[in-house]
Coordinates of C-alpha atoms in Angstrom, one line a residue:
X1 CA 47.2 282.1 166.8
X2 CA 43.9 282.7 168.5
X3 CA 42.4 282.3 172.0
X4 CA 39.8 279.5 172.2
X5 CA 36.9 280.3 174.4
X6 CA 34.2 278.1 175.7
X7 CA 30.8 279.7 176.1
X8 CA 28.3 277.9 178.5
X9 CA 24.6 278.4 178.6
X10 CA 21.8 277.1 180.9
X11 CA 19.4 275.0 178.8
X12 CA 16.3 277.1 179.1
X13 CA 14.5 276.5 175.8
X14 CA 11.4 275.0 177.3
X15 CA 8.1 276.7 176.7
X16 CA 7.5 276.5 180.5
X17 CA 8.9 279.3 182.6
X18 CA 8.7 276.9 185.6
X19 CA 10.9 274.3 183.8
X20 CA 13.4 276.9 182.7
X21 CA 13.7 278.2 186.3
X22 CA 14.1 274.7 187.7
X23 CA 16.9 274.0 185.3
X24 CA 18.7 277.2 186.3
X25 CA 18.3 276.2 190.0
X26 CA 19.6 272.6 189.3
X27 CA 22.6 274.1 187.6
X28 CA 23.3 276.4 190.5
X29 CA 23.1 273.6 193.0
X30 CA 25.1 271.0 191.0
X31 CA 27.7 273.2 189.3
X32 CA 28.1 276.2 191.5
X33 CA 27.3 274.4 194.8
X34 CA 28.9 271.0 194.6
X35 CA 30.9 271.1 191.3
X36 CA 29.2 268.2 189.5
X37 CA 28.0 269.8 186.3
X38 CA 24.5 270.6 185.2
X39 CA 22.3 270.8 182.1
X40 CA 24.3 273.0 179.8
X41 CA 24.7 274.0 176.1
X42 CA 28.2 274.8 175.0
X43 CA 29.8 276.5 172.1
X44 CA 33.4 277.4 171.1
X45 CA 34.7 280.7 169.9
X46 CA 37.9 281.1 167.9
X47 CA 38.9 283.9 165.5
X48 CA 36.2 286.4 165.4
X49 CA 32.9 287.2 167.1
X50 CA 31.0 284.0 166.4
X51 CA 30.8 280.8 168.4
X52 CA 30.4 277.3 167.0
X53 CA 28.2 274.5 168.2
X54 CA 26.1 271.6 167.2
X55 CA 22.4 270.8 167.4
X56 CA 19.6 268.8 165.8
X57 CA 18.2 269.6 162.3
X58 CA 16.4 267.2 159.9
X59 CA 18.7 267.9 156.9
X60 CA 22.2 269.1 156.5
X61 CA 24.9 269.9 159.0
X62 CA 24.1 270.3 162.7
X63 CA 27.1 272.6 163.0
X64 CA 26.1 276.2 163.4
X65 CA 27.3 279.6 164.5
X66 CA 25.9 282.6 166.2
X67 CA 27.4 285.8 167.8
X68 CA 29.2 284.7 171.0
X69 CA 27.2 284.8 174.2
X70 CA 23.9 285.4 172.2
X71 CA 22.4 282.0 171.4
X72 CA 18.7 282.8 171.4
X73 CA 17.7 279.3 172.5
X74 CA 19.5 279.4 175.9
X75 CA 20.5 281.7 178.8
X76 CA 24.1 282.7 178.7
X77 CA 26.0 281.7 181.9
X78 CA 29.8 282.1 181.5
X79 CA 32.9 281.9 179.4
X80 CA 36.1 279.9 180.0
X81 CA 39.4 280.4 178.1
X82 CA 40.5 276.9 177.1
X83 CA 43.8 277.9 175.6
X84 CA 45.4 279.2 172.4
X85 CA 45.3 277.4 169.0
X86 CA 48.4 277.5 166.9
X87 CA 46.4 277.2 163.8
X88 CA 45.7 280.2 161.5
X89 CA 42.2 281.2 160.5
X90 CA 42.4 279.2 157.2
X91 CA 43.2 276.0 159.0
X92 CA 40.4 276.6 161.6
X93 CA 37.9 277.2 158.7
X94 CA 39.1 273.9 157.2
X95 CA 38.5 272.1 160.5
X96 CA 35.0 273.6 160.7
X97 CA 34.3 272.5 157.1
X98 CA 35.4 269.0 158.0
X99 CA 33.3 269.0 161.2
X100 CA 30.3 270.3 159.3
X101 CA 30.4 267.2 157.0
X102 CA 31.1 264.8 159.9
X103 CA 28.3 266.1 162.2
X104 CA 24.9 265.9 160.4
X105 CA 22.1 267.4 162.4
X106 CA 20.0 264.2 162.2
X107 CA 22.7 262.3 164.1
X108 CA 22.1 264.5 167.2
X109 CA 21.6 262.4 170.4
X110 CA 21.1 264.0 173.8
X111 CA 23.4 261.4 175.6
X112 CA 26.0 260.4 173.0
X113 CA 26.3 263.1 170.3
X114 CA 25.4 266.5 171.6
X115 CA 26.8 270.1 171.6
X116 CA 29.3 269.2 174.4
X117 CA 30.6 266.2 172.4
X118 CA 31.0 268.5 169.4
X119 CA 32.9 271.1 171.4
X120 CA 35.2 268.4 172.7
X121 CA 36.0 267.2 169.2
X122 CA 36.5 270.8 168.0
X123 CA 38.8 271.6 170.9
X124 CA 40.8 268.4 170.3
X125 CA 41.3 269.4 166.6
X126 CA 42.3 272.9 167.7
X127 CA 44.9 271.5 170.0
X128 CA 43.5 272.9 173.2
X129 CA 42.1 271.1 176.3
X130 CA 38.6 269.7 176.1
X131 CA 35.7 271.1 178.1
X132 CA 36.0 271.2 181.9
X133 CA 34.2 268.3 183.5
X134 CA 31.6 270.6 185.0
X135 CA 30.5 271.7 181.6
X136 CA 30.3 268.6 179.5
X137 CA 30.0 265.3 181.4
X138 CA 26.4 265.2 182.6
X139 CA 25.4 263.1 179.6
X140 CA 28.3 260.7 180.2
X141 CA 27.2 260.4 183.9
X142 CA 23.6 259.6 182.8
X143 CA 24.8 256.9 180.3
X144 CA 27.1 255.3 183.0
X145 CA 24.3 255.4 185.6
X146 CA 21.8 253.9 183.1
X147 CA 24.3 251.2 182.2
X148 CA 24.9 250.3 185.9
X149 CA 21.2 250.3 186.6
X150 CA 20.7 247.9 183.7
X151 CA 23.5 245.6 184.9
X152 CA 22.1 245.6 188.5
X153 CA 18.6 244.8 187.2
X154 CA 19.9 242.0 185.1
X155 CA 21.9 240.6 188.0
X156 CA 18.9 240.7 190.3
X157 CA 16.8 239.0 187.6
X158 CA 19.4 236.2 187.4
X159 CA 19.5 235.9 191.2
X160 CA 23.0 237.2 191.6
X161 CA 22.0 239.3 194.6

């Protein structure tokens, strides 16, 4: 058995200091202020000192690890204990091996297959709750809003309004 910990980062990998600061401020307002989420990177830690996540690469698996809380691409924000997995380390390594094959880096999509989606899948297989809404649903909200905007535009075009 092992604790399963979610590590959350502000997405601050822009070359622009101004953009990075803006993202941190947006996250403070939307997550900390009104509880709606923000622009975050997430990773899951189980057994050991490394966290596991998913990102874009042109070849091979997009699944990667780094020391927890120290992803060099982002600014560490917080950790949340999601639960305890009943699986031993061998089973967890088997799950990670399967996920590594199933999540190639060239399939990364910001709105439909990102680090938060990976962490949800990993947590599901570990038998612990998925990411809290504030950490992982911003991409979903963007997809839903885009869908409804397209539907509304189509209905207006057809004269439904």
